[in-house]
PDB file of C-alpha atoms and ligand atoms in Angstrom:
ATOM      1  CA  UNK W 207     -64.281 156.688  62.677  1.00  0.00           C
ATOM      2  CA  UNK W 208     -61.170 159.150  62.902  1.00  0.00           C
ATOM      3  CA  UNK W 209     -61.169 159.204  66.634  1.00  0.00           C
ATOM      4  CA  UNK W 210     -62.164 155.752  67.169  1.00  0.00           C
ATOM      5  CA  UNK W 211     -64.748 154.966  70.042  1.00  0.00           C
ATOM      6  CA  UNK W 212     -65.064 154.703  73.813  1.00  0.00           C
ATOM      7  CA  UNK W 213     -67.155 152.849  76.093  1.00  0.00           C
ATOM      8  CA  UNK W 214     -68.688 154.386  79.569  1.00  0.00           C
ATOM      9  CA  UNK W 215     -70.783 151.559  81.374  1.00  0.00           C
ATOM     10  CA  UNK W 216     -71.992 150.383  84.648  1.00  0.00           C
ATOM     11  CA  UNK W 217     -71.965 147.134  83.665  1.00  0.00           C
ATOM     12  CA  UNK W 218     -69.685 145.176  85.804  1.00  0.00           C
ATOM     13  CA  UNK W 219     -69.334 142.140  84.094  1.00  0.00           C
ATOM     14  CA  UNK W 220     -66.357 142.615  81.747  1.00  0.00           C
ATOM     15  CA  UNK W 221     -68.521 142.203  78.527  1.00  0.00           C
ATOM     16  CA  UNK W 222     -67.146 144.547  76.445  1.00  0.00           C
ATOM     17  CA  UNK W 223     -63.568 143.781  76.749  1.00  0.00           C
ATOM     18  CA  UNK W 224     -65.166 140.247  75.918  1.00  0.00           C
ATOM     19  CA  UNK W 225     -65.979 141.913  72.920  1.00  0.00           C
ATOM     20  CA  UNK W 226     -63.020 142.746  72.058  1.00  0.00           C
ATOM     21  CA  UNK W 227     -62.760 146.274  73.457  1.00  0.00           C
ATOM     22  CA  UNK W 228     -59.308 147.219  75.061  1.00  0.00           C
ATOM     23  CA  UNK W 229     -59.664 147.689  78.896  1.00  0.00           C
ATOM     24  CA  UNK W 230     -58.218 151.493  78.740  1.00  0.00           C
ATOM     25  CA  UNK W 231     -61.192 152.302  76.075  1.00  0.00           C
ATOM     26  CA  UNK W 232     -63.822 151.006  78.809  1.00  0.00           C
ATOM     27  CA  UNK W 233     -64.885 152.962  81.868  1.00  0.00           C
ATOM     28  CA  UNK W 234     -66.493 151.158  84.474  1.00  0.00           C
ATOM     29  CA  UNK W 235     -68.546 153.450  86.704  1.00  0.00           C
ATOM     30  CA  UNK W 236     -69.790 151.185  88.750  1.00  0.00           C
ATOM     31  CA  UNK W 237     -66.498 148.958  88.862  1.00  0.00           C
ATOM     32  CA  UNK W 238     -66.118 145.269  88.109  1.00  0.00           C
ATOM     33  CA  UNK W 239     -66.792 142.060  88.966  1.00  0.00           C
ATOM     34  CA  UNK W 240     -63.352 140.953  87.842  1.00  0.00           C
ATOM     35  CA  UNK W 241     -61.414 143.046  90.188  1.00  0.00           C
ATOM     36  CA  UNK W 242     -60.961 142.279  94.060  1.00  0.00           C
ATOM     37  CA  UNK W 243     -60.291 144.960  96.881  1.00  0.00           C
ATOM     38  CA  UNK W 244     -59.676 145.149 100.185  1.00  0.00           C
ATOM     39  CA  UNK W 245     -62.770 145.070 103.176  1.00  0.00           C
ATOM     40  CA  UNK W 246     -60.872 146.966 105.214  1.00  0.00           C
ATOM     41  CA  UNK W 247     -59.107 149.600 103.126  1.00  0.00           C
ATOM     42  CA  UNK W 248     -55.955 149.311 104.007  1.00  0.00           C
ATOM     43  CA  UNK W 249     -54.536 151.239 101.082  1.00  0.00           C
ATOM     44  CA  UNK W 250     -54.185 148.170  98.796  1.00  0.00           C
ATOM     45  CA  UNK W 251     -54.988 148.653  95.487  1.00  0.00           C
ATOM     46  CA  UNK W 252     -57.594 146.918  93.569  1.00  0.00           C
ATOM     47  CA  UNK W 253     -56.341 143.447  91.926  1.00  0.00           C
ATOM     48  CA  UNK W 254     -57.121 141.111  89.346  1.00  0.00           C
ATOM     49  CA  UNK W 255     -59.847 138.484  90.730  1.00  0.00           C
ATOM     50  CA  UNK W 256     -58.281 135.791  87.872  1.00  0.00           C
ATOM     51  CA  UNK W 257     -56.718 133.764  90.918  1.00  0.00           C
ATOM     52  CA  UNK W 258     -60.023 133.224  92.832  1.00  0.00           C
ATOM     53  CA  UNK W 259     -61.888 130.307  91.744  1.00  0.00           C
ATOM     54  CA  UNK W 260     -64.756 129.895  93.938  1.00  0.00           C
ATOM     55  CA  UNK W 261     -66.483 126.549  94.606  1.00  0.00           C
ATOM     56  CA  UNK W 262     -70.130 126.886  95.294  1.00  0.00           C
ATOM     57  CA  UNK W 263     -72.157 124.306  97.120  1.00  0.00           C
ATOM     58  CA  UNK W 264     -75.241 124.335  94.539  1.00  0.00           C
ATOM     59  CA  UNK W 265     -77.656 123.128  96.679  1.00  0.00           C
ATOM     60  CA  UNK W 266     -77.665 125.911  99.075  1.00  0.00           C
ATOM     61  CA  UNK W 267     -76.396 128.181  97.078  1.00  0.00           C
ATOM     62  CA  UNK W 268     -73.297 128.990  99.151  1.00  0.00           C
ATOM     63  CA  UNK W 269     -69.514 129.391  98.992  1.00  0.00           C
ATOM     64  CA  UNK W 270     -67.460 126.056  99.938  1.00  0.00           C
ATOM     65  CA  UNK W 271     -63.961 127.173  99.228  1.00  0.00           C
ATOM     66  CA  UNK W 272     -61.366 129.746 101.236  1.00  0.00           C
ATOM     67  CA  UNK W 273     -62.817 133.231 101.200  1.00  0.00           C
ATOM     68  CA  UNK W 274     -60.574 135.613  99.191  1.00  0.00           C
ATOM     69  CA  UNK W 275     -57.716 137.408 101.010  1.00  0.00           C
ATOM     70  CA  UNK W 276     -56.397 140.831 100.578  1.00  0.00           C
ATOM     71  CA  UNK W 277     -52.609 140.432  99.394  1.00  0.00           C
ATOM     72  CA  UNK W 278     -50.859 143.170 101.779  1.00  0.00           C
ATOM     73  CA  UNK W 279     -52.968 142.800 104.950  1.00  0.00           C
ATOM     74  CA  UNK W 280     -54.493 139.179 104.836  1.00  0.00           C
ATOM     75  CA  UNK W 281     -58.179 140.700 105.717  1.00  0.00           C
ATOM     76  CA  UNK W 282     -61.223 139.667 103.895  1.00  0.00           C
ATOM     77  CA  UNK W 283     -61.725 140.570 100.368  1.00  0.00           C
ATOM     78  CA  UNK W 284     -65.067 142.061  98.552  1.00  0.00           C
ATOM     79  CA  UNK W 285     -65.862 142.637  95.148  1.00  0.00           C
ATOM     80  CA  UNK W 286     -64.210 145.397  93.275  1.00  0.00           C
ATOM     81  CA  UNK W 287     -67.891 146.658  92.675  1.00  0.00           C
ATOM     82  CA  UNK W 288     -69.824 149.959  93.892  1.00  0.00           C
ATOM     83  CA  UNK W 289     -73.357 148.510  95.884  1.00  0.00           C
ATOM     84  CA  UNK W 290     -76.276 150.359  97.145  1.00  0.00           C
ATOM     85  CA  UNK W 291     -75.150 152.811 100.126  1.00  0.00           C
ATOM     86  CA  UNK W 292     -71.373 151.649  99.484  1.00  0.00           C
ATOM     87  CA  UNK W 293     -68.935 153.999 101.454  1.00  0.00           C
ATOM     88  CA  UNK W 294     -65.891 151.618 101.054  1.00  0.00           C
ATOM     89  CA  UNK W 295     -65.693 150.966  97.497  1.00  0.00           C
ATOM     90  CA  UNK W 296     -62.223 151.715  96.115  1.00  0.00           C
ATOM     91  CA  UNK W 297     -63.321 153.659  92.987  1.00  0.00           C
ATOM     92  CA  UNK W 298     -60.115 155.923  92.082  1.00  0.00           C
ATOM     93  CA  UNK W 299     -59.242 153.834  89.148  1.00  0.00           C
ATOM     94  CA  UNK W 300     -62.388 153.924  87.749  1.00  0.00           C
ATOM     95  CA  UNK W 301     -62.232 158.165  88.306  1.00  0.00           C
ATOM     96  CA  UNK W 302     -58.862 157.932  86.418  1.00  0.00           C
ATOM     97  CA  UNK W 303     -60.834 156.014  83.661  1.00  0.00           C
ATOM     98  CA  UNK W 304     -63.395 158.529  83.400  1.00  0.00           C
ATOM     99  CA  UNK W 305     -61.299 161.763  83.411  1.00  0.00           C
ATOM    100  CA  UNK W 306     -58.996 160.112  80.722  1.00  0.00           C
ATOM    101  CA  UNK W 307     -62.297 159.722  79.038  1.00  0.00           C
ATOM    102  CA  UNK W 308     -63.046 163.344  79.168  1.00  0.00           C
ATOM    103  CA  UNK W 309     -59.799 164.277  77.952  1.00  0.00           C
ATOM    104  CA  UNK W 310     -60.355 161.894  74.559  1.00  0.00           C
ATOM    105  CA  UNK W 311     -63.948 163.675  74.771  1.00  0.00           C
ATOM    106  CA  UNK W 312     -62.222 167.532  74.554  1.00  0.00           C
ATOM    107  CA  UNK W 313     -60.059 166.529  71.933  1.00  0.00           C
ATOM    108  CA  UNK W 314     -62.627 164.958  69.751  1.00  0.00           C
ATOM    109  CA  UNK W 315     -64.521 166.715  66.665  1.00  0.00           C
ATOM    110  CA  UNK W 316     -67.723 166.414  66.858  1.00  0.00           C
ATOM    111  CA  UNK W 317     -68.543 163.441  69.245  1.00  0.00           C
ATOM    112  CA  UNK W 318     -72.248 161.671  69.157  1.00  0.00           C
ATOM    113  CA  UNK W 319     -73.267 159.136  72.168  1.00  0.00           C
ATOM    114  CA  UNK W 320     -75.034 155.673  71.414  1.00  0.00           C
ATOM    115  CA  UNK W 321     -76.831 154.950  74.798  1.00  0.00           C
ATOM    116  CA  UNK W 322     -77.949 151.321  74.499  1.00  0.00           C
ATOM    117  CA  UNK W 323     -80.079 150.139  77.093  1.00  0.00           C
ATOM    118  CA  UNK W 324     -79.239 152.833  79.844  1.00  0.00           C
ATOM    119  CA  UNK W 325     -82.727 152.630  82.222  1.00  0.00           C
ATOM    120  CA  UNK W 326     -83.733 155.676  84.946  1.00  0.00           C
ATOM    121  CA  UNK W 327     -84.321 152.985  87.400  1.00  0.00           C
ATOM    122  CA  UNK W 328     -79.844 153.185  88.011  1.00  0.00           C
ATOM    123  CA  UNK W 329     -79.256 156.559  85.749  1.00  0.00           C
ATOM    124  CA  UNK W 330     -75.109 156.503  86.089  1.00  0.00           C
ATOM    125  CA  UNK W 331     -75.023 155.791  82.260  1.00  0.00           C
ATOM    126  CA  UNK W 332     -77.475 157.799  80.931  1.00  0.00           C
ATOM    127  CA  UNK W 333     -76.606 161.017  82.927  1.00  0.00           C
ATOM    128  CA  UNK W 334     -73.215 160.221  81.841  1.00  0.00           C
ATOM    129  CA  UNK W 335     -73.736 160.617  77.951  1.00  0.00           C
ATOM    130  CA  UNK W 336     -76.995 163.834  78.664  1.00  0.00           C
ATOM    131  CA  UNK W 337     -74.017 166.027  80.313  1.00  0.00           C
ATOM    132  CA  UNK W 338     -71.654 165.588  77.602  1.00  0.00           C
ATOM    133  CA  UNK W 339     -73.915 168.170  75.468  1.00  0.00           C
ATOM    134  CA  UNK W 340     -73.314 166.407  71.927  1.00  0.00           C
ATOM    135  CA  UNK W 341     -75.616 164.511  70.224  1.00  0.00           C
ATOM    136  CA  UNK W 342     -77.034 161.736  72.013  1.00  0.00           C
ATOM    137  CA  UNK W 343     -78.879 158.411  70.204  1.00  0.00           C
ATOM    138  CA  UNK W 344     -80.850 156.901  73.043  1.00  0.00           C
ATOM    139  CA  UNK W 345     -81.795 153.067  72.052  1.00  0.00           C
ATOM    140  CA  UNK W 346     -83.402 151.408  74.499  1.00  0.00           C
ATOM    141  CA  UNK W 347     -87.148 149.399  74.356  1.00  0.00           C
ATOM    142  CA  UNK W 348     -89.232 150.737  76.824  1.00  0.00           C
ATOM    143  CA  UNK W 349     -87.240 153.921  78.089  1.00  0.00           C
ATOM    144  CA  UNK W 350     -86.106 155.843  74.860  1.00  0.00           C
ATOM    145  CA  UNK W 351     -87.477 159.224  75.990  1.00  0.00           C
ATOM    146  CA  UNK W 352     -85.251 162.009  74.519  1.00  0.00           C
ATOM    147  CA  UNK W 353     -85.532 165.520  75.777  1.00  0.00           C
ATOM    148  CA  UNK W 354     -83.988 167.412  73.352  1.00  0.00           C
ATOM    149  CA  UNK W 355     -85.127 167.750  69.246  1.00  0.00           C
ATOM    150  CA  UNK W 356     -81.435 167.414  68.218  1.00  0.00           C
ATOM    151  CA  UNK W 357     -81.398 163.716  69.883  1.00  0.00           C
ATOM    152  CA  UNK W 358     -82.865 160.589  68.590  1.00  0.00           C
ATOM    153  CA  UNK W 359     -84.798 158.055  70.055  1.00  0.00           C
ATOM    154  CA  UNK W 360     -84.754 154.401  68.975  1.00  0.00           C
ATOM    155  CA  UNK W 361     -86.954 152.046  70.517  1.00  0.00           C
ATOM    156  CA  UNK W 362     -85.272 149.108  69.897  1.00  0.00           C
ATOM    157  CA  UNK W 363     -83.120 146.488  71.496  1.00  0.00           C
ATOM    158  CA  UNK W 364     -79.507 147.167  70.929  1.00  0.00           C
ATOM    159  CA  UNK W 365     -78.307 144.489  68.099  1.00  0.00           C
ATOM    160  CA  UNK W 366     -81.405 145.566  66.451  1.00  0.00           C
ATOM    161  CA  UNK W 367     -80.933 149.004  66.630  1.00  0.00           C
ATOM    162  CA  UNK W 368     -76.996 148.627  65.924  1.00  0.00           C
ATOM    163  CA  UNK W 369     -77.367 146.778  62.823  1.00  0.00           C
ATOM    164  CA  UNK W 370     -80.062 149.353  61.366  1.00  0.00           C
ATOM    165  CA  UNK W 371     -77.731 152.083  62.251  1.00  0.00           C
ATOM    166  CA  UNK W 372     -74.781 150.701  60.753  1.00  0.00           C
ATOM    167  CA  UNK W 373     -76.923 149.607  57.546  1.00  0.00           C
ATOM    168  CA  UNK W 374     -77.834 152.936  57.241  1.00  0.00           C
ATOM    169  CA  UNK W 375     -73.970 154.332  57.313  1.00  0.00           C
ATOM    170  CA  UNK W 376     -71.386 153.674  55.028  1.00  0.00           C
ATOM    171  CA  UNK W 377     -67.466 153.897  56.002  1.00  0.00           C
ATOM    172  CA  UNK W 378     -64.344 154.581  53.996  1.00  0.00           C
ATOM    173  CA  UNK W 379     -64.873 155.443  50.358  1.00  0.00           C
TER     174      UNK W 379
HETATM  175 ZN1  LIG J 462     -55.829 144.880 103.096  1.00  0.00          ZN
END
């Protein structure tokens, strides 16, 4: 496609750059499990959690190694990653992500969102792509509710639903 494609998710798990998406085409909402911050907020920006290698005892399930420090003030690290009633989550890169995404958004002709498996019990993702106001394919199994006649409803699992859409399409000439 002309403009190419973006990815909004709250998925933390880094699966789409996996994939083969670049990391500035992929806005985390809810953050990622591959970034570390600080516990205490002392204005240190979030880092890459490459370096920590964690050793788990398996029997009880628990951590055996050094705990992960933050690199400016030596406190205790946490997961780069929003939780449930989370006041301390550093999310201002993940803002930046999503008002670059906009941007991309206002300069793009005619834009459609594929919402893949985007449930009501955590709606981030799926209010995300319903405020945009463009087209909107919802493709999920058991949740594929659309509530407006111009959107489409798949009920599908993703690859399944992917690989009809794209047998249906054909691209370049
Ligand atoms: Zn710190």
């Amino acid at each position: 496609m002309p403009f190419g494609a973006r990815v909004f998710t709250s998925n933390v798990d880094g699966q789409f750059q996996k994939a083969g998406f670049a990391q500035h085409h992929v806005t985390e909402c809810h953050g990622s499990i591959h970034a570390l911050q600080c516990f205490d907020q002392c204005g240190q920006e979030p880092w890459s959690a490459a370096d920590f290698r964690p050793s788990i005892d398996e029997e009880s399930s628990l951590l055996i190694s050094e705990l992960p420090c933050c690199p400016a003030c030596g406190g205790l690290a946490r997961p780069n990653i929003l939780m449930f009633g989370d006041w301390n989550f550093e999310g201002r890169k993940y803002e930046q992500s999503e008002s670059s995404l906009k941007t991309w958004l206002a300069r793009t002709s005619r834009p459609v969102v594929i919402e893949l498996g985007a449930g009501t019990a955590i709606p981030s993702a799926r209010h995300f792509g319903e405020e945009l106001g463009c087209p909107l394919i919802r493709v999920n199994p058991t949740e594929s509710d659309v509530g407006l006649h111009r959107d489409i409803s798949i009920p599908l699992g993703a690859k399944d639903a992917l690989q009809a859409i794209s047998s249906t399409l054909r691209f370049g000439s």
